PDB file of C-alpha atoms in Angstrom:
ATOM      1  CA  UNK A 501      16.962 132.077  13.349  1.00  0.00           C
ATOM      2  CA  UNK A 502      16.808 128.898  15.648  1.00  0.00           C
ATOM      3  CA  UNK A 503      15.411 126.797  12.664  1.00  0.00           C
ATOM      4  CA  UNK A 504      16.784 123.661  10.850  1.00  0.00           C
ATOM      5  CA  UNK A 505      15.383 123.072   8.142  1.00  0.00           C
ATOM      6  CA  UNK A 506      15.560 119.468   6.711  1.00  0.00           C
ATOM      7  CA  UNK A 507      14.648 118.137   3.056  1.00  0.00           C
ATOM      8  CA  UNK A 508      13.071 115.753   1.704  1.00  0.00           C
ATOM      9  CA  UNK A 509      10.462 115.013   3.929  1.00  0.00           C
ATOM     10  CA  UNK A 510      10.435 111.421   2.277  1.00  0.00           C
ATOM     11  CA  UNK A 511      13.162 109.101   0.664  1.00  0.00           C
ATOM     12  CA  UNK A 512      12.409 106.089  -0.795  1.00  0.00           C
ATOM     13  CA  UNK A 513      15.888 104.176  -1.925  1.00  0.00           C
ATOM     14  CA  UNK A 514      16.795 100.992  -3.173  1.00  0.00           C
ATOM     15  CA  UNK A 515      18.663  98.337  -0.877  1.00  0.00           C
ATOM     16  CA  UNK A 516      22.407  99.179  -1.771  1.00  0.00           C
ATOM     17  CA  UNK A 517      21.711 102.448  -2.946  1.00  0.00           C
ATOM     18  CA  UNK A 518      23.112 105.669  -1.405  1.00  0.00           C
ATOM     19  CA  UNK A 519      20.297 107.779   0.763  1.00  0.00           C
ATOM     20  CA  UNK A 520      21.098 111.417   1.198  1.00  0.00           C
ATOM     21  CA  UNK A 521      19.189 113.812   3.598  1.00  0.00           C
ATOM     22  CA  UNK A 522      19.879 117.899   3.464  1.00  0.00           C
ATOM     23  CA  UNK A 523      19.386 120.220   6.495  1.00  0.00           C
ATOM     24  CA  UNK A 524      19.722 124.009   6.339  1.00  0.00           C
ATOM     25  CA  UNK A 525      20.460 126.835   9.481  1.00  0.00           C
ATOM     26  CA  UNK A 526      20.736 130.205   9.602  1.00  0.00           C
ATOM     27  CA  UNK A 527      21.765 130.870  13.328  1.00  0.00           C
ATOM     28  CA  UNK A 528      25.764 131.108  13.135  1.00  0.00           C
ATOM     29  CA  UNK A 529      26.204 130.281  16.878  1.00  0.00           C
ATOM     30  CA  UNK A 530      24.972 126.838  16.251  1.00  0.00           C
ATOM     31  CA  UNK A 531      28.052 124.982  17.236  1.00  0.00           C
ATOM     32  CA  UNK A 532      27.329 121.152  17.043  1.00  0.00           C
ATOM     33  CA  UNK A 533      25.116 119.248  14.440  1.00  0.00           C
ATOM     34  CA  UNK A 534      23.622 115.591  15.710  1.00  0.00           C
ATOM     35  CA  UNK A 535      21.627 113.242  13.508  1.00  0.00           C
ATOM     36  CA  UNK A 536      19.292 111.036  15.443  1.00  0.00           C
ATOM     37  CA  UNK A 537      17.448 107.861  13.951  1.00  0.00           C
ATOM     38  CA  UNK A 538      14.251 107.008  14.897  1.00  0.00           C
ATOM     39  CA  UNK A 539      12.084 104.221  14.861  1.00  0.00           C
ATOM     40  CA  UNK A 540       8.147 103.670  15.520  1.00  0.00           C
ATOM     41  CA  UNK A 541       7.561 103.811  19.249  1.00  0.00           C
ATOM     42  CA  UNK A 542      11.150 104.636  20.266  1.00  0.00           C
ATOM     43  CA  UNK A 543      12.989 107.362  20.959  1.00  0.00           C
ATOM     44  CA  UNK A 544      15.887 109.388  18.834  1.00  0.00           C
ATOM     45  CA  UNK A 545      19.015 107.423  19.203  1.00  0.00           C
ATOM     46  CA  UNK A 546      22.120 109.212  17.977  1.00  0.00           C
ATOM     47  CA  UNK A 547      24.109 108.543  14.903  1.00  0.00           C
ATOM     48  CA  UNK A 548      26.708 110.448  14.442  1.00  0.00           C
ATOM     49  CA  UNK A 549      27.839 114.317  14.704  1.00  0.00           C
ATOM     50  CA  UNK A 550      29.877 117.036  13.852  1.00  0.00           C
ATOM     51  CA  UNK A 551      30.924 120.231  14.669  1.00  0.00           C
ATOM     52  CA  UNK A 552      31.672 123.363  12.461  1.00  0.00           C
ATOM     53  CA  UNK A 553      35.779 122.954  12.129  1.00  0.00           C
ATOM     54  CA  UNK A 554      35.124 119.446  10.331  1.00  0.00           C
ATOM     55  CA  UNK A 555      34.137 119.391   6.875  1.00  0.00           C
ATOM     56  CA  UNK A 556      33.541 115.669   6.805  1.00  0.00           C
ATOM     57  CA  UNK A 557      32.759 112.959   9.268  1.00  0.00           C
ATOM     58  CA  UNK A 558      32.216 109.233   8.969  1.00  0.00           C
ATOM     59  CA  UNK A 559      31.528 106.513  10.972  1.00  0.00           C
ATOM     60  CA  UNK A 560      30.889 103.179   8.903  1.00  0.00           C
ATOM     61  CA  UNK A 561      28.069 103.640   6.092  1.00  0.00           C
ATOM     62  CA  UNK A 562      26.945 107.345   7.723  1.00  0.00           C
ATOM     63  CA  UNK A 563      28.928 110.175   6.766  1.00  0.00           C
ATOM     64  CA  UNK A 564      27.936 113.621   7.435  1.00  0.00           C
ATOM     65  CA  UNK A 565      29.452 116.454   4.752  1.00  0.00           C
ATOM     66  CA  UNK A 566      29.466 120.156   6.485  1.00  0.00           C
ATOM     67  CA  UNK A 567      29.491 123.367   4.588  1.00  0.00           C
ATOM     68  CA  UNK A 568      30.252 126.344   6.743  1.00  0.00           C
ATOM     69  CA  UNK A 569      30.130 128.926   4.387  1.00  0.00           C
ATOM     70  CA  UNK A 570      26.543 127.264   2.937  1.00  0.00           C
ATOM     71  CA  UNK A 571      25.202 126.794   6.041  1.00  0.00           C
ATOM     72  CA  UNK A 572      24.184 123.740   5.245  1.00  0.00           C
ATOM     73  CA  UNK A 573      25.520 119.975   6.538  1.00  0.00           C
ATOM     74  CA  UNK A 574      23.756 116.609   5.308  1.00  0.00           C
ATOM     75  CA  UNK A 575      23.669 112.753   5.879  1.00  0.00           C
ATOM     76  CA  UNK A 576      24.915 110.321   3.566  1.00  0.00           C
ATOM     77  CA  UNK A 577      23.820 106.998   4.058  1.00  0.00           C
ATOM     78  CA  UNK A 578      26.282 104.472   2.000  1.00  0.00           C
ATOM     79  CA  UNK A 579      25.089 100.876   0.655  1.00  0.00           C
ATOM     80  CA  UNK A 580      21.553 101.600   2.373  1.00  0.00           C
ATOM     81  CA  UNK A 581      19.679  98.426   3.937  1.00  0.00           C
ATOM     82  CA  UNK A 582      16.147  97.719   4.707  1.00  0.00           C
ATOM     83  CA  UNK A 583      16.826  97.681   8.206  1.00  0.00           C
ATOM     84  CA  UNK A 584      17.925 101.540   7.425  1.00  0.00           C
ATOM     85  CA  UNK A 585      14.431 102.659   7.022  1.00  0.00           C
ATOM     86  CA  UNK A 586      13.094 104.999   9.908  1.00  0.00           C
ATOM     87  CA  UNK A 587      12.820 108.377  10.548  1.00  0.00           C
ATOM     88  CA  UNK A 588      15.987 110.396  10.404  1.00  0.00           C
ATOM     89  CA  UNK A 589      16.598 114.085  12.135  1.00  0.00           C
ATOM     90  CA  UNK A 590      18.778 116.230  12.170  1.00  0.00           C
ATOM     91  CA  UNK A 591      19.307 118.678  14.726  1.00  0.00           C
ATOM     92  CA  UNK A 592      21.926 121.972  16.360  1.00  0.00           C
ATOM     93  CA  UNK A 593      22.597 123.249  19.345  1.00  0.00           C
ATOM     94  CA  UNK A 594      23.632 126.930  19.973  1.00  0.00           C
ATOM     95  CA  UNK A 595      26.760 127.423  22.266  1.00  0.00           C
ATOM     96  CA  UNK A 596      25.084 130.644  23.424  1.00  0.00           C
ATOM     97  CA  UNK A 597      22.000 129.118  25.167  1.00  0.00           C
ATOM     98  CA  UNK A 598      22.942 127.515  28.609  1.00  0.00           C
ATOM     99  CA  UNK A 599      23.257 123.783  28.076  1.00  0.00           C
ATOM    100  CA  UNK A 600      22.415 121.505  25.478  1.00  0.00           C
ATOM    101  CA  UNK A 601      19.324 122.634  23.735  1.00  0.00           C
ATOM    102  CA  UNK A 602      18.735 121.218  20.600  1.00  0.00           C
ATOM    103  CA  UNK A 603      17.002 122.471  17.552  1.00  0.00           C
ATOM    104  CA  UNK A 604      15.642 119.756  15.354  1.00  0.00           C
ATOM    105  CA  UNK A 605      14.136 119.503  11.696  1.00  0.00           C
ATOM    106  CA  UNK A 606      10.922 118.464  10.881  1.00  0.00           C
ATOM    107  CA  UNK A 607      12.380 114.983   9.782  1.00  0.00           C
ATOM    108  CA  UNK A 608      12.901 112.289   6.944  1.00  0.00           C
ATOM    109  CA  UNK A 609      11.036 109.143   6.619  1.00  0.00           C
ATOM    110  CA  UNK A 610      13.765 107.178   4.829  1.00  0.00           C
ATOM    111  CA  UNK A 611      12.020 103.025   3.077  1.00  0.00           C
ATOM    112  CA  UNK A 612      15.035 101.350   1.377  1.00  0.00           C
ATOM    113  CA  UNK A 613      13.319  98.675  -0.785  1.00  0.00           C
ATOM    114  CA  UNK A 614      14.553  95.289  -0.565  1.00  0.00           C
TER     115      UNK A 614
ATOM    116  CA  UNK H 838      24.393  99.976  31.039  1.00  0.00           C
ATOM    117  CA  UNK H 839      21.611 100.888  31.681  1.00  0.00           C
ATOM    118  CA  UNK H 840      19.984 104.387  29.164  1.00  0.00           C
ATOM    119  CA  UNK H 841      17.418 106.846  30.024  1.00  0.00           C
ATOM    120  CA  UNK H 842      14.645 105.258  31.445  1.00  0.00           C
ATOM    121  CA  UNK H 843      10.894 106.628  31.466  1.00  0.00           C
ATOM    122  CA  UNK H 844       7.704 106.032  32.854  1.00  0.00           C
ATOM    123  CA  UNK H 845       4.995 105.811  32.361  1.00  0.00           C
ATOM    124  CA  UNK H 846       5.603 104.541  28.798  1.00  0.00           C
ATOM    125  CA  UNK H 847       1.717 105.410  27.621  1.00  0.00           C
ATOM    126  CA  UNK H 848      -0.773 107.669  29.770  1.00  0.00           C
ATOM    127  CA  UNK H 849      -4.496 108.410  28.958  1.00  0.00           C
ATOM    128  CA  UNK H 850      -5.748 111.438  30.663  1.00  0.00           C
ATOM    129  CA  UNK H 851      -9.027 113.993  29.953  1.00  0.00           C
ATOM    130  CA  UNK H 852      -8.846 118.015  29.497  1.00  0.00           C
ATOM    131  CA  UNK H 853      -8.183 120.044  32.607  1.00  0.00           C
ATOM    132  CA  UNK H 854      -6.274 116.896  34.646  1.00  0.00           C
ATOM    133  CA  UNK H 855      -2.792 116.991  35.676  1.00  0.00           C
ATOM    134  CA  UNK H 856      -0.144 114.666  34.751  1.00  0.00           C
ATOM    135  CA  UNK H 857       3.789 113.669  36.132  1.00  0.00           C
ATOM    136  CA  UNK H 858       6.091 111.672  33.739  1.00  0.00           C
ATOM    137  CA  UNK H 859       9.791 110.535  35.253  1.00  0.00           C
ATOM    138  CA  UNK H 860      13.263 110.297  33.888  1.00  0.00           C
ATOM    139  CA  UNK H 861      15.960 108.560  35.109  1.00  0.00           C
ATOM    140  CA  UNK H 862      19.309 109.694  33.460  1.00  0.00           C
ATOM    141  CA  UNK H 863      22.265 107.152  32.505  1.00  0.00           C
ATOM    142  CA  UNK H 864      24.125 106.739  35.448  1.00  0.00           C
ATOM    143  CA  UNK H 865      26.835 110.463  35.648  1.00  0.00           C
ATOM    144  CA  UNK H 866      24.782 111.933  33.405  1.00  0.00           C
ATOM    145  CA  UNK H 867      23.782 115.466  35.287  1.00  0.00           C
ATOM    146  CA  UNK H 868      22.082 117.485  32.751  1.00  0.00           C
ATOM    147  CA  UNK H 869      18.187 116.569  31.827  1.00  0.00           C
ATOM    148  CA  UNK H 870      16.485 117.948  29.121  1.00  0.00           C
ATOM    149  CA  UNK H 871      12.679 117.632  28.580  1.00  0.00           C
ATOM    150  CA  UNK H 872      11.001 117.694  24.365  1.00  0.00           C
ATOM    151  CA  UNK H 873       7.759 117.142  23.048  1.00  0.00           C
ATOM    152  CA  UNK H 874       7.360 115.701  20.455  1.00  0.00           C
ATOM    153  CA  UNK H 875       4.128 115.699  18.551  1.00  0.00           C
ATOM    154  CA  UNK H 876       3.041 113.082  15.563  1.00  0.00           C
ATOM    155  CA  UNK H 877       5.064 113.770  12.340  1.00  0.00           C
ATOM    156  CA  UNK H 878       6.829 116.495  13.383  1.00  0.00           C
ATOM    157  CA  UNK H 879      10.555 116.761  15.109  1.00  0.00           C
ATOM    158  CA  UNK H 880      11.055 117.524  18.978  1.00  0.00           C
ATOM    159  CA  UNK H 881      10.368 120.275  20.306  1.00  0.00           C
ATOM    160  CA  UNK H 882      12.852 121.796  23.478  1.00  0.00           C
ATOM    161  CA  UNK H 883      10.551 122.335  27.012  1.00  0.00           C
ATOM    162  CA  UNK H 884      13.293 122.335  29.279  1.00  0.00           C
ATOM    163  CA  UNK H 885      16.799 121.552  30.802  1.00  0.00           C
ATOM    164  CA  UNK H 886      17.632 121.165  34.466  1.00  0.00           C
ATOM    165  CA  UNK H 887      21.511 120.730  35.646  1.00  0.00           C
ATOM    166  CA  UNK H 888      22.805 120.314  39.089  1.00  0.00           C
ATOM    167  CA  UNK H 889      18.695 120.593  40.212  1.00  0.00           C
ATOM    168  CA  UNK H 890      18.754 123.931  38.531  1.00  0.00           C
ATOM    169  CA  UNK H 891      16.822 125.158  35.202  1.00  0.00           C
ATOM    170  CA  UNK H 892      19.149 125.911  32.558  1.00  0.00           C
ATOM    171  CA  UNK H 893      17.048 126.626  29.572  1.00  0.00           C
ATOM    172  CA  UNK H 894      13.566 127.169  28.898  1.00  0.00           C
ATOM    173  CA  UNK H 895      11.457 126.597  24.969  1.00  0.00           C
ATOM    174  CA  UNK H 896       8.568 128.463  24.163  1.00  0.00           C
ATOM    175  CA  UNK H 897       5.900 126.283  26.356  1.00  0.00           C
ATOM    176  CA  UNK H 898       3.347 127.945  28.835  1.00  0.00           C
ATOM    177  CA  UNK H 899       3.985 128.062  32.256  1.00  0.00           C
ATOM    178  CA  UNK H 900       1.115 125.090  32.478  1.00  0.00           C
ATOM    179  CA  UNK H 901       4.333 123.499  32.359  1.00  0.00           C
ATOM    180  CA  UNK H 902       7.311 122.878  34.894  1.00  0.00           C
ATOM    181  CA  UNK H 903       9.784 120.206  35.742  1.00  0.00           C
ATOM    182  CA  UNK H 904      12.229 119.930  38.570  1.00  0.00           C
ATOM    183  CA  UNK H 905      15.559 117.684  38.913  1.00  0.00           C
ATOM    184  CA  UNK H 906      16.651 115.453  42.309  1.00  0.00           C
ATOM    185  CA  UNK H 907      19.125 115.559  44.159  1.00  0.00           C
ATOM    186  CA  UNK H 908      20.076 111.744  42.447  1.00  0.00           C
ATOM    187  CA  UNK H 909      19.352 113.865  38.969  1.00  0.00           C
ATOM    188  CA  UNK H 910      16.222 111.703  38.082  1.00  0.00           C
ATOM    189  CA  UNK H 911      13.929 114.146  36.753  1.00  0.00           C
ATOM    190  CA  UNK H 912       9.741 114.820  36.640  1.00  0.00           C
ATOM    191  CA  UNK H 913       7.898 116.746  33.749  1.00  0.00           C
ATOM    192  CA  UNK H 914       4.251 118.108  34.856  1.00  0.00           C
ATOM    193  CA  UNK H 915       1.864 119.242  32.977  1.00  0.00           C
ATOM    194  CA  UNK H 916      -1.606 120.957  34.747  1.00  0.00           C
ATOM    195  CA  UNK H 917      -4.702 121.997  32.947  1.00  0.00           C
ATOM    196  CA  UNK H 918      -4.548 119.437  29.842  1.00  0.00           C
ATOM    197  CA  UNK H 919      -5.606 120.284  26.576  1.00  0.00           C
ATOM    198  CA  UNK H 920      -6.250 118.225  23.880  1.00  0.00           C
ATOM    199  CA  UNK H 921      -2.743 119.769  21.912  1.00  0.00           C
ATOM    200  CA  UNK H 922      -1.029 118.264  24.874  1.00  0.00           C
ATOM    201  CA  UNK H 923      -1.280 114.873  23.365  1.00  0.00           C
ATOM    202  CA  UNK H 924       2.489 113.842  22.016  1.00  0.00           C
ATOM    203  CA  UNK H 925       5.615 111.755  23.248  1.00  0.00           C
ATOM    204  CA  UNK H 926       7.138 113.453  25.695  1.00  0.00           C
ATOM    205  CA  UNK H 927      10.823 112.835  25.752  1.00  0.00           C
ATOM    206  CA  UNK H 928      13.820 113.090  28.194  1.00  0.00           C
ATOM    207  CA  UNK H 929      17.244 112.656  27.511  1.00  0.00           C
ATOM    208  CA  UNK H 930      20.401 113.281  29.222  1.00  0.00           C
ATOM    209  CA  UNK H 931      23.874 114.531  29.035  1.00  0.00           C
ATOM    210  CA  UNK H 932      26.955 116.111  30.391  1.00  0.00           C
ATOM    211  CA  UNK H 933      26.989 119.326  30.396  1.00  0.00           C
ATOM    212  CA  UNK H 934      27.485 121.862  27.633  1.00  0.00           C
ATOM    213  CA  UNK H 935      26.351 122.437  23.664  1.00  0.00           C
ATOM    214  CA  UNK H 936      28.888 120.055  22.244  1.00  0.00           C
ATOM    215  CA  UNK H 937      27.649 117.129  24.460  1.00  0.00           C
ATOM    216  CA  UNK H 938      25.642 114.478  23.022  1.00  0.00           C
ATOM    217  CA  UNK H 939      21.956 113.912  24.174  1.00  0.00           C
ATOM    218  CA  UNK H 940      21.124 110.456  24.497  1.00  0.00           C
ATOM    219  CA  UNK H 941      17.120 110.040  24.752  1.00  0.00           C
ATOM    220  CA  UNK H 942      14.905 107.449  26.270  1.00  0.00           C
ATOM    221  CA  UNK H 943      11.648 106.051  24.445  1.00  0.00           C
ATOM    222  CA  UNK H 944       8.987 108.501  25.832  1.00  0.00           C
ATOM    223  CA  UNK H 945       6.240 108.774  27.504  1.00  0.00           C
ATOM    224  CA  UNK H 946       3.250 108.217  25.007  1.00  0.00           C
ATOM    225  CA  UNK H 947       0.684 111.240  26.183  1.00  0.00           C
ATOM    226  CA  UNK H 948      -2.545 110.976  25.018  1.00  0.00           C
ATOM    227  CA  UNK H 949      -5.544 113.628  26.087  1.00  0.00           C
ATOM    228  CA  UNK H 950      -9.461 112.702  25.231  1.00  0.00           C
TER     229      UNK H 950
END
């Protein structure tokens, strides 16, 4: 129940082309959804998030879309550059655990082709 | 300003040895949460400490343990290595609660021959 499940493992898009990564939960107490890009040899660095009253969130070329009632939220990545391409997680927390734990999918390695 | 800043940035150690990795949060951050994070897959949770106190625990055996500072810097150790042990281990830091974003350093690059 504390799993995120993320698809596809691997995107490969073409520069200016729209990248879109899925993620799946069952838990319903998850109450905040981060997406973290990562490159080689660094560490997550956030994107963007949302929580479950928003349907829709966008900040520049990332937006995320949130479906309650699918459990399921994703990350659309508009007019997609080379510099785009790293790994990209997303992740929940769960409002009934103490703190800030988060719950992370297994990942997408995300090339955008010049 | 400065982020989350951890060292050692790349450790070698053998089975059976001990190790200590530090995390400095971003200055009034309080919370500190530990991950591992092994090759190809996402982070993992070990732990979170707030106000020098353990908040939250993952599914890790007790051959690990952390602690937080009074300045809320915070060490990870790990005793008894084993060879699965090898990963980037992770820290990042927050205010406190679910709805707070984490912000991570760049690891500590754990590697166990």
């Amino acid at each position: 129940q504390q799993q995120v499940k993320q698809s596809p493992q691997s995107l490969i898009v073409q520069k200016g082309g729209i990248s879109i990564i899925n993620c799946a939960y069952e838990n319903t107490a998850f109450d905040y959804f981060p997406w973290y890009q990562q490159f080689p040899g660094k560490g997550p660095a956030l994107l963007i998030a949302i929580r479950p009253d928003v349907s829709e969130k966008k900040e520049g070329r990332f937006t995320i879309s949130f479906n309650k009632s699918a459990k399921q939220f994703s990350l659309h990545i508009m007019d997609s550059q080379p510099g785009d391409s790293a790994t990209y997680f997303c992740a929940a927390s769960n409002r009934y655990t103490s703190g800030s734990r988060l719950t992370f999918g297994e990942g997408t390695q995300l090339t955008v082709n010049p | 300003d400065a982020g989350v800043t951890q060292s050692p940035t790349h450790l070698i150690k053998t089975r059976g040895q001990h190790v200590t990795l530090r995390c400095s949060p971003i200055s009034g951050h309080k919370s500190v949460s530990w991950y591992q994070q092994v090759l190809g897959q996402g982070p993992q949770f070990i732990f979170q400490y707030y106000e020098k106190e353990e908040r939250g625990r993952g599914n890790f055996p007790d051959r690990f343990s952390a602690r937080q500072f009074p300045n809320y810097s915070s060490e990870l150790n790990v005793n008894a290595l084993l060879l699965g042990d090898s990963a980037l281990y992770l820290c990042a830091s927050s205010f406190p609660g679910s709805t707070q974003p984490q912000h991570f350093g760049d690891g500590t690059r754990l590697s166990i021959l």
